Coordinates of C-alpha atoms in Angstrom, one line a residue:
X1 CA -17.0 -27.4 -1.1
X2 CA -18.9 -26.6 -3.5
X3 CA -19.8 -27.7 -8.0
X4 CA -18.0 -25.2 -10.1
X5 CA -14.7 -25.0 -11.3
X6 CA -12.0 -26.7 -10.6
X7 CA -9.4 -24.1 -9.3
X8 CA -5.8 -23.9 -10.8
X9 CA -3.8 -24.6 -8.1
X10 CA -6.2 -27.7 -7.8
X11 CA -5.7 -28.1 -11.6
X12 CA -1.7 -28.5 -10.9
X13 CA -2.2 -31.4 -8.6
X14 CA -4.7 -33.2 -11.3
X15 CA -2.3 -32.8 -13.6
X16 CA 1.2 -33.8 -11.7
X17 CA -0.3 -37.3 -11.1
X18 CA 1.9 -39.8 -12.5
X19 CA 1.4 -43.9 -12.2
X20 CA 4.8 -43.9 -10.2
X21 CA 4.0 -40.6 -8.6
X22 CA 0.1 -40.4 -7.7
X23 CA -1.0 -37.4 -5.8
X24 CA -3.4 -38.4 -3.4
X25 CA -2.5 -37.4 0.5
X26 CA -2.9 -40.1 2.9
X27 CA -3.6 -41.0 7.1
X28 CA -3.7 -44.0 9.1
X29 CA -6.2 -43.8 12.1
X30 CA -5.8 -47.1 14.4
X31 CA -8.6 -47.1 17.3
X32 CA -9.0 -49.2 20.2
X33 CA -12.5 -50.7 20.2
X34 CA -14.2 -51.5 23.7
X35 CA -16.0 -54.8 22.1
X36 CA -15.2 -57.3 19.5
X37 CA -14.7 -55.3 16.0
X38 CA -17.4 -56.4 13.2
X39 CA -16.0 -55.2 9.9
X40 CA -18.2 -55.3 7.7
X41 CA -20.5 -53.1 10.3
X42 CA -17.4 -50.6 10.3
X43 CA -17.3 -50.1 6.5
X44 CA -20.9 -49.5 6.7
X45 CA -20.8 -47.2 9.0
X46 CA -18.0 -45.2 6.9
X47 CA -19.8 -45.2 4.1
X48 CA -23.2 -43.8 5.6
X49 CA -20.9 -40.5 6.7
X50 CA -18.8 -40.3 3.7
X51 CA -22.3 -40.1 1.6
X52 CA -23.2 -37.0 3.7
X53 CA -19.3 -35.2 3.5
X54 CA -19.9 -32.8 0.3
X55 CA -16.3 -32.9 -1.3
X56 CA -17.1 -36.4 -1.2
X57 CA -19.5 -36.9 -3.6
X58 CA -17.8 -34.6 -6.0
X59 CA -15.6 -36.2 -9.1
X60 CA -13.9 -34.2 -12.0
X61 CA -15.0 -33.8 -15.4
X62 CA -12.9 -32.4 -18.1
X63 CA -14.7 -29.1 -20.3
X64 CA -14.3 -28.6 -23.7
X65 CA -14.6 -24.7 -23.6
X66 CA -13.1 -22.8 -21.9
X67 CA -9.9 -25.2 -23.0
X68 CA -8.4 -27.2 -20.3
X69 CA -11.0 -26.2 -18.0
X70 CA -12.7 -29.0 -15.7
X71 CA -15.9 -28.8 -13.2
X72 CA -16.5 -30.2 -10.1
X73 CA -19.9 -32.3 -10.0
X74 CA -21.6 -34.9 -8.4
X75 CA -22.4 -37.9 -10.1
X76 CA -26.0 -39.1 -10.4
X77 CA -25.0 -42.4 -9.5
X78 CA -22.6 -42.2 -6.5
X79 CA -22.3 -44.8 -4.1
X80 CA -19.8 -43.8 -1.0
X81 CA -19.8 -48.1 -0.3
X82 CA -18.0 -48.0 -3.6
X83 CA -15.1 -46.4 -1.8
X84 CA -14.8 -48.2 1.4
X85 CA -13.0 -51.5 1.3
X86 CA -12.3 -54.1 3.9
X87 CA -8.6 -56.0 4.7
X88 CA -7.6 -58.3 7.4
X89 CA -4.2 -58.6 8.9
X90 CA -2.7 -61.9 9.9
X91 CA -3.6 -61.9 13.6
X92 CA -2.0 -60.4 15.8
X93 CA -0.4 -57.3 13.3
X94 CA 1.5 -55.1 14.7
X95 CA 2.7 -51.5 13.9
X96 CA 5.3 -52.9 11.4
X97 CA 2.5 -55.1 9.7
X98 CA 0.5 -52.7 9.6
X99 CA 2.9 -50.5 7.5
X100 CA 3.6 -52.9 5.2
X101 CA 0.0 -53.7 4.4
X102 CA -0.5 -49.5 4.4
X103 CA 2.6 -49.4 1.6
X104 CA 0.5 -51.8 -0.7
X105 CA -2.8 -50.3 -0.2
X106 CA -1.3 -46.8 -1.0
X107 CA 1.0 -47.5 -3.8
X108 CA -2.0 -47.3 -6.5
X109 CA -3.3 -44.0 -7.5
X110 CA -6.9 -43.3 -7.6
X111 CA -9.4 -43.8 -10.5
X112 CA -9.5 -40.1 -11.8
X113 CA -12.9 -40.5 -13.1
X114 CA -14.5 -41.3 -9.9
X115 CA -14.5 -39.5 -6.6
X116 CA -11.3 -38.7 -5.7
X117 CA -10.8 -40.8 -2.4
X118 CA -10.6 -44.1 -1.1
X119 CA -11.2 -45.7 3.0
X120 CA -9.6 -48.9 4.0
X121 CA -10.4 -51.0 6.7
X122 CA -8.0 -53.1 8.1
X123 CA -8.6 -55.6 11.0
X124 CA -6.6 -58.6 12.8
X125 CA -4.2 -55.6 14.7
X126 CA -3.4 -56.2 18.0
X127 CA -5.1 -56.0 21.0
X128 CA -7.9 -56.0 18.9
X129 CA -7.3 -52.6 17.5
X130 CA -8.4 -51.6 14.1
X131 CA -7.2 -48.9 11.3
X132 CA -9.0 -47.3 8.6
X133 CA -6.5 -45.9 5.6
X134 CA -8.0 -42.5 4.1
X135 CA -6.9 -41.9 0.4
X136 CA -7.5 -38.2 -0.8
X137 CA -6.6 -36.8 -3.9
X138 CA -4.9 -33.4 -3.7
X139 CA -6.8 -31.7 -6.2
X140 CA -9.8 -32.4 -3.7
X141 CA -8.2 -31.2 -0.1
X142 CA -5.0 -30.1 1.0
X143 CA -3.8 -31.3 4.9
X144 CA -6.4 -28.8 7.0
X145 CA -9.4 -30.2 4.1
X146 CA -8.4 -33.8 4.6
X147 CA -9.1 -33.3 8.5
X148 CA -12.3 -31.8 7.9
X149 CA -13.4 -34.4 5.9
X150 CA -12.4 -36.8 8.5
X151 CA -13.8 -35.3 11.0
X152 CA -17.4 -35.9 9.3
X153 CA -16.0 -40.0 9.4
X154 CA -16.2 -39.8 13.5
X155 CA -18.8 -40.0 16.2
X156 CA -20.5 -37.0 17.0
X157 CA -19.4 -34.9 13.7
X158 CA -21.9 -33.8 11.4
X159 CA -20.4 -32.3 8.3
X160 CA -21.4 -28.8 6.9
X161 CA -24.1 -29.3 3.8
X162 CA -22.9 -27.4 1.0
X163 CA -25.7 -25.1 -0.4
X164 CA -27.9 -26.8 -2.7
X165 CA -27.6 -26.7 -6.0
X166 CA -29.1 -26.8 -9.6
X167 CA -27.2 -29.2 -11.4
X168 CA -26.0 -28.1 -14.8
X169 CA -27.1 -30.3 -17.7
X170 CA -25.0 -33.6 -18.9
X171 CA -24.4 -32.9 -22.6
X172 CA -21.6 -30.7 -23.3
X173 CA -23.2 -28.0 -25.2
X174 CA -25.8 -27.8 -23.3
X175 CA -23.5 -27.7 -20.2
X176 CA -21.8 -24.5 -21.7
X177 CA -24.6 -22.5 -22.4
X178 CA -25.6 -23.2 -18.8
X179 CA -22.6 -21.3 -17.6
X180 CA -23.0 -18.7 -20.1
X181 CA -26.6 -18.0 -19.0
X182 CA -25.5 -18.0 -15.0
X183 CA -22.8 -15.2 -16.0
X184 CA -25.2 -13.2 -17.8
X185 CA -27.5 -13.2 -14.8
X186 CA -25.1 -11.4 -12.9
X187 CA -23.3 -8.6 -14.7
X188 CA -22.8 -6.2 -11.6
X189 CA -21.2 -8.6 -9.9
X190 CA -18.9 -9.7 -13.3
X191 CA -18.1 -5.9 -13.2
X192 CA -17.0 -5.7 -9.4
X193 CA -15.3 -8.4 -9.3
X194 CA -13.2 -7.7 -12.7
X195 CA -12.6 -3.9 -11.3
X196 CA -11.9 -5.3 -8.2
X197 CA -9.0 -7.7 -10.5
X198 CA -7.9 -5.3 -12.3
X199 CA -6.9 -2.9 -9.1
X200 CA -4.8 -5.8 -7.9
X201 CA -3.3 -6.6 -10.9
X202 CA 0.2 -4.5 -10.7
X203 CA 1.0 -5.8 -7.5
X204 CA 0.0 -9.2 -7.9
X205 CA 1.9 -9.4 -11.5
X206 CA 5.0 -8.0 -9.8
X207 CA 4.8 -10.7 -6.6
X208 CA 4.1 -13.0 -9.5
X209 CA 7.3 -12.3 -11.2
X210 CA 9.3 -12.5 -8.1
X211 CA 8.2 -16.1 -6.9
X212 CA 9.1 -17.0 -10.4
X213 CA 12.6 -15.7 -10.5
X214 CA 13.2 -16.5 -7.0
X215 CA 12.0 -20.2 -8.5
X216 CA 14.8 -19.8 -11.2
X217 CA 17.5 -18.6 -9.2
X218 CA 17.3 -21.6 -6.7
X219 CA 17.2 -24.5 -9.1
X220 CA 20.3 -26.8 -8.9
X221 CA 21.0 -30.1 -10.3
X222 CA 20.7 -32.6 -7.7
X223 CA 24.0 -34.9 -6.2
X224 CA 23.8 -37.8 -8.5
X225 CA 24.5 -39.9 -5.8
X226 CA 22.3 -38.3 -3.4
X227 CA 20.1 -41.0 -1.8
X228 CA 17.2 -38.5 -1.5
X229 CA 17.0 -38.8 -5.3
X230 CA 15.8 -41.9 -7.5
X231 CA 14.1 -43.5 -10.1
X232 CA 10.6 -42.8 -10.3
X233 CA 8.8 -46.3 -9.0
X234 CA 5.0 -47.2 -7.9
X235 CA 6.4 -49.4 -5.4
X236 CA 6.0 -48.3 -2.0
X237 CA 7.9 -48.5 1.5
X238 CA 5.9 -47.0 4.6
X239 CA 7.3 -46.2 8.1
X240 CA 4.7 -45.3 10.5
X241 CA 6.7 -43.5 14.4
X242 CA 5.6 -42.6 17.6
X243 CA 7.8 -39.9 19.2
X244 CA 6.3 -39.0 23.0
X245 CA 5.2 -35.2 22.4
X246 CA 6.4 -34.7 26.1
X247 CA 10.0 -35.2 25.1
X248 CA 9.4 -32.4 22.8
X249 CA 8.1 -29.9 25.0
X250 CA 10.7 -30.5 26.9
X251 CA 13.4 -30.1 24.6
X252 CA 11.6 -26.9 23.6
X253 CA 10.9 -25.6 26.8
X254 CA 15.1 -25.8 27.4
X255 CA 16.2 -24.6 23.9
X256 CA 13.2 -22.7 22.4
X257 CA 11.6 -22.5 19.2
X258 CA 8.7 -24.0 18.2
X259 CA 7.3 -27.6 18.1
X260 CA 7.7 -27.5 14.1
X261 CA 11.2 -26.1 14.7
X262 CA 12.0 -29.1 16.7
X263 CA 10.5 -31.4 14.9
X264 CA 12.9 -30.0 11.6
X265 CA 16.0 -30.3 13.8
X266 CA 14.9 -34.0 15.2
X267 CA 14.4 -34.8 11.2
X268 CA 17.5 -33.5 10.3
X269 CA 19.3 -35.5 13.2
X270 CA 17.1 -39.0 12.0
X271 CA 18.3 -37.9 8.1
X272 CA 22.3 -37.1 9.3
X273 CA 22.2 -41.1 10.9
X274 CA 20.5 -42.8 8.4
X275 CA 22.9 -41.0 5.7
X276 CA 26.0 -42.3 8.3
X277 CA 24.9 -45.9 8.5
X278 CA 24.4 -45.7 4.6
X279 CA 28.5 -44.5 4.7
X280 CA 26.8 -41.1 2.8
X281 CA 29.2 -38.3 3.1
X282 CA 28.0 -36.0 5.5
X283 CA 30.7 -32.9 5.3
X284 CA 28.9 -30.0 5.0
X285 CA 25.6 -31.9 3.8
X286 CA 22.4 -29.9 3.3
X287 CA 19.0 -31.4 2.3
X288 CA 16.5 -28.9 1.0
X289 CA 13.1 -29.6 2.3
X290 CA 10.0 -28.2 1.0
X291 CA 7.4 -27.2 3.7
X292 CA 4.0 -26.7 3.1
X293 CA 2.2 -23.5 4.4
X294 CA -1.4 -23.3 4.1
X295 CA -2.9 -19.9 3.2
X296 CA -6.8 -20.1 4.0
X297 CA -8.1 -17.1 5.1
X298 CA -10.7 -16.7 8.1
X299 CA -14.1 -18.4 7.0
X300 CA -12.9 -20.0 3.9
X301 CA -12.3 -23.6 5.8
X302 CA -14.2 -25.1 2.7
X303 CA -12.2 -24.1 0.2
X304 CA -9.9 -26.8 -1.7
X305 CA -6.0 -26.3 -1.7
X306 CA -5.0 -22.9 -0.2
X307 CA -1.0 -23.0 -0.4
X308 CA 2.2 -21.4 -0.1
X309 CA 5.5 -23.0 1.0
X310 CA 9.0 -22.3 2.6
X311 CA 12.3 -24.0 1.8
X312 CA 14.3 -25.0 4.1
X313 CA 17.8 -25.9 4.0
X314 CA 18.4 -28.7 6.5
X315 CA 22.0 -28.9 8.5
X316 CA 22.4 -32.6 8.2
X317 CA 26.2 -32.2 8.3
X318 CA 26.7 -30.5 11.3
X319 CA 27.4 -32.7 13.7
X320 CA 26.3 -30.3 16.8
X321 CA 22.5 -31.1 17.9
X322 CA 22.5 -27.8 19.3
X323 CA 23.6 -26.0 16.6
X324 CA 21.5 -27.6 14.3
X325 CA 18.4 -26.6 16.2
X326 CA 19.7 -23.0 15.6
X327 CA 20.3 -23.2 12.2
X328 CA 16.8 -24.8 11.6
X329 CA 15.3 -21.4 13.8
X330 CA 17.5 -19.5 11.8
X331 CA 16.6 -20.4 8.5
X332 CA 12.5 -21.0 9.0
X333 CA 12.5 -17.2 11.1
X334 CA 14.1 -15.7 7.8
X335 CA 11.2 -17.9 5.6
X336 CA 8.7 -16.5 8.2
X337 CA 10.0 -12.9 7.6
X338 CA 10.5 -13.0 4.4
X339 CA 6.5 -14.5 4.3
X340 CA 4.4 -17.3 2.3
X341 CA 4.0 -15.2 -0.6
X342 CA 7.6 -14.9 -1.4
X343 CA 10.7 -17.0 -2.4
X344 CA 11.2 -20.6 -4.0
X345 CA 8.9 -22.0 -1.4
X346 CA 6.1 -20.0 -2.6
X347 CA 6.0 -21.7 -6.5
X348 CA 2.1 -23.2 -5.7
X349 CA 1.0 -19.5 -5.3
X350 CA 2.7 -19.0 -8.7
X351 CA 1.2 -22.4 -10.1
X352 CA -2.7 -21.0 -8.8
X353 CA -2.3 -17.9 -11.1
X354 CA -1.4 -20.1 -14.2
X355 CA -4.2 -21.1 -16.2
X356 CA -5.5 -24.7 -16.3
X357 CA -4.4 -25.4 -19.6
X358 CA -0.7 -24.2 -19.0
X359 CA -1.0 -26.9 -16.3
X360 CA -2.2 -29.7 -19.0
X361 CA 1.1 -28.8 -21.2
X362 CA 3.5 -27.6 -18.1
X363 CA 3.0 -30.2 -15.2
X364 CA 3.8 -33.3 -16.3
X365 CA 7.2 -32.0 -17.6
X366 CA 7.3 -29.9 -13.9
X367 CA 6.7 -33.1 -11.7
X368 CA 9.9 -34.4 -12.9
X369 CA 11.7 -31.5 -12.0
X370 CA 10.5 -31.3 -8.1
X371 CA 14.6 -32.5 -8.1
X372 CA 16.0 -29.3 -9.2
X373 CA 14.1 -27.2 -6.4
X374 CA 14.1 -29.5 -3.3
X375 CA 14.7 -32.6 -2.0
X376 CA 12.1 -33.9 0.0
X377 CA 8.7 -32.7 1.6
X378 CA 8.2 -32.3 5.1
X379 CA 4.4 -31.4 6.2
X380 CA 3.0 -30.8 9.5
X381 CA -0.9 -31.7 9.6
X382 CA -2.7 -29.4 12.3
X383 CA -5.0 -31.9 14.0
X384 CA -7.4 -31.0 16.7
X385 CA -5.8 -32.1 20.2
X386 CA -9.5 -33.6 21.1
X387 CA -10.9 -37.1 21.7
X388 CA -12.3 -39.1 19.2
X389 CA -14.2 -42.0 18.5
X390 CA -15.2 -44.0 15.8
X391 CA -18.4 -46.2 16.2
X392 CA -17.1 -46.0 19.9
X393 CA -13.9 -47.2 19.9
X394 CA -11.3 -44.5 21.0
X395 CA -8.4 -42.8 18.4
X396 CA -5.2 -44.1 19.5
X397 CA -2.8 -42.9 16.7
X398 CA -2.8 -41.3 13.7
X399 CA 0.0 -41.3 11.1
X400 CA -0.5 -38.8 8.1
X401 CA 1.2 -39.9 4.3
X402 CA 2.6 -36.8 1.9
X403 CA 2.4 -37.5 -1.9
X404 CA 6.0 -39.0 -3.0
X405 CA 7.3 -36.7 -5.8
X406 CA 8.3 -38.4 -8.9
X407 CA 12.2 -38.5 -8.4
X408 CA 12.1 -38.2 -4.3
X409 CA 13.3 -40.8 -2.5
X410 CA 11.3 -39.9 0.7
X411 CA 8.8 -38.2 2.0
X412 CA 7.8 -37.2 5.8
X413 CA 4.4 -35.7 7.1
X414 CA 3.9 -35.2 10.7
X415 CA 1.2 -34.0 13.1
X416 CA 0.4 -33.8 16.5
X417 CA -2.5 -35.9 18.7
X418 CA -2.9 -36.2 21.9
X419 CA 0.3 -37.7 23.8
X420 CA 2.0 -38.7 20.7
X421 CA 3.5 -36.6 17.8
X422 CA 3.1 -39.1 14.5
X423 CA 5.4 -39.3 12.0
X424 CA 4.4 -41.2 8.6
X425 CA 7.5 -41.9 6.2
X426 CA 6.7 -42.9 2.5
X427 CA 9.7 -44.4 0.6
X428 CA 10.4 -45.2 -3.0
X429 CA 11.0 -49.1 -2.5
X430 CA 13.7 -49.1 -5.1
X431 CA 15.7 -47.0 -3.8
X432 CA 14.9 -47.2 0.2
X433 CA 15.6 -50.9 1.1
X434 CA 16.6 -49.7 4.4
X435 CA 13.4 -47.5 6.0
X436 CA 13.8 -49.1 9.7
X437 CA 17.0 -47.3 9.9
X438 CA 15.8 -44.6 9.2
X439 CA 12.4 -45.2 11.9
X440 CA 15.2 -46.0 14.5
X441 CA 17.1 -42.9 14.0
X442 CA 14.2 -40.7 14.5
X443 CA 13.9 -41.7 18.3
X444 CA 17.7 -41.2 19.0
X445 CA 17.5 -38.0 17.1
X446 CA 15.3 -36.9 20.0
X447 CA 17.2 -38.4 22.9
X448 CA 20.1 -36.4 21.1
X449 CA 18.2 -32.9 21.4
X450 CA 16.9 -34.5 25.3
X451 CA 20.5 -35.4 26.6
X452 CA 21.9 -32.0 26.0
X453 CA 23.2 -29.6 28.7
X454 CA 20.6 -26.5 29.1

């Protein structure tokens, strides 16, 4: 990642963050160490890599020309040991603790005029284990950015160096004329790359228009006494579930699809129990889940947020496992065919081709309304299925956090590691008072899928 502007799609997420709905992505690492687990030592350690990760030293900083514009750059002062803080658990903590101490630490959003992340420590787990809490801000990584930046956090993992570069003056007017200069210095490449624009244009203006009438056409007011839908609050509730990837495979291996397919279907099973204990109507129940699709292209890993997304429609009131597996393949084959670049689902596409100072006026005002188009977000994190250490001590699990949108009562981010798919629920505390029926449902909704005839 490199200074420069701040992209518009990166723009949106700066500007849907919201005291009771901040924006930053999150993950929950717990390690087993092999000797007796010095804190302080660990938070040094972190800080020493996070000082060498590029997209780490970077901070926003708001431009007065172009309007509404802002630059990445990286502060004179920075300090990564700024950003590394250390917690201790009333021995021995267990997953439930842990969650509960994750919640708090989460709940705040991030100092916008600093670098946009955050590490954790938290000791006193146990069998001596420790966690470390990552904090990223959207604007600065989407799911496959927040792994690479991790990745630089762990033994053995040295972090690409972004080119070096000139850094642009401080003062504002001088800081303009900078840019103005750089542009000048390179009119044949201005000129290609505004021919090369302009060729596009018709058939990007026309996808354009269709993600935003496709947008339109699938808005609805949500049930108002749909439990998926609340109050906007700060206040935090965090699940944090195993589910045994073998039990998976398996079910996929006898009914097919893929693992995200499966994964959908055992939501939707957790979401249809936890509605039933709640005495929710479930006739004919959908919930509409947004599902994140990234869109970075072969040898742009660095970039920032690359996205698309599907919409789902989720069969929670079918009572049939079976046939709520197909109806999950169903509907995510016709978002597949259909592709990222079209329908509802595809609205950040729409929101990287708005300019940053639509996103200033629009976004607040469009954060409230994540209602109208979906329900809740479900993300799966690609992880790479390799050990890990960090300062030796072996990664055991690894729980990934999606933003809450303001007006969501939930959401779910999953992702694959070794032996164990991980599931991390946030909840809106006010309006979730019951999460661990909804962690308990998650493993019956897989014996459900596993108990089935072939």
């Amino acid at each position: 990642m490199k200074t420069g502007e701040v992209s518009a799609l990166d723009q949106a997420f700066l500007c849907l963050e919201q005291d009771a709905a901040p924006m930053h992505l999150g993950a929950v690492a717990v390690f087993a160490p092999r000797r007796p687990v010095q804190p302080q030592r660990l938070a040094e350690v972190l800080a020493e890599r996070a000082q060498q990760i590029p997209r780490l030293r970077l901070r926003i900083r708001s431009s007065w020309f172009p309007p509404g514009h802002a630059r990445w750059e990286e502060p004179p002062d920075f300090r990564a040991r700024d950003h590394v803080h250390t917690h201790q658990l009333p021995s021995p903590g267990g997953r439930e603790e842990l969650a509960v101490l994750v919640a708090e630490l989460n709940s705040p959003s991030l100092d916008l005029s600093r670098p946009l992340w955050e590490l954790h420590v938290i000791t006193g787990l146990d069998g001596a284990r420790f966690a470390v809490l990552v904090k990223l801000h959207h604007a600065l990584a989407d799911g496959c950015g927040a792994v690479e930046a991790g990745l630089g956090l762990l033994d053995g993992f040295t972090p690409d160096w972004a080119p070096r570069q000139t850094t642009p003056p401080s003062d504002p007017l001088l800081d303009a004329a900078w840019r103005a200069v750089g542009m000048l210095s390179r009119p044949r490449r201005l000129l290609a790359d505004a021919l090369s624009a302009a060729g596009d244009l018709p058939g990007t203006l026309w996808q354009t228009v269709g993600i935003a009438s496709s947008v339109v056409r699938n808005m609805r007011l949500p049930a108002s006494d749909s439990p998926l839908h609340a109050r906007a609050s700060a206040a935090r509730r965090v699940a944090l579930v195993p589910i045994e990837r073998r039990d998976v495979r398996r079910i996929r291996a006898r009914h097919g699809g893929t693992t995200n397919d499966i994964a959908l279907t055992v939501l939707t099973g957790a979401l249809r129990r936890w509605l039933d204990t709640r005495g929710h109507p479930l006739d004919g129940l959908t919930v509409r889940a947004l599902i994140p699709v990234s869109q970075r292209p072969p040898g742009k890993s660095h970039d920032n947020n690359r996205l698309s997304g599907y919409l789902c429609d989720l069969p929670v009131g079918e009572p049939d496992p079976t046939t709520r597996l197909r109806m999950v393949r169903a509907a995510m084959d016709r978002n597949k065919s259909a592709g990222p670049l079209r329908g509802p689902g595809a609205f950040p596409v729409l929101a990287g081709r708005v300019p940053p100072l639509v996103h200033r006026i629009a976004a607040p005002l469009a954060g409230h309304g994540a209602g109208l188009l979906f329900d809740t977000v479900i993300t799966n994190v690609p992880l790479p299925d390799i050990p890990v250490t960090m300062d030796g001590a072996p990664l055991r699990e690894l729980y990934p956090l999606a933003p809450l949108a303001a007006g969501h009562a939930l959401s779910i981010a999953v992702t694959q590691y070794r032996t164990i798919v991980h599931i991390g629920v946030q909840a809106n505390r006010c309006a979730v008072n019951d999460l661990e029926k909804l962690s308990e449902a998650l493993p019956y909704a897989v014996a459900e899928l596993d108990d089935l005839d072939s």
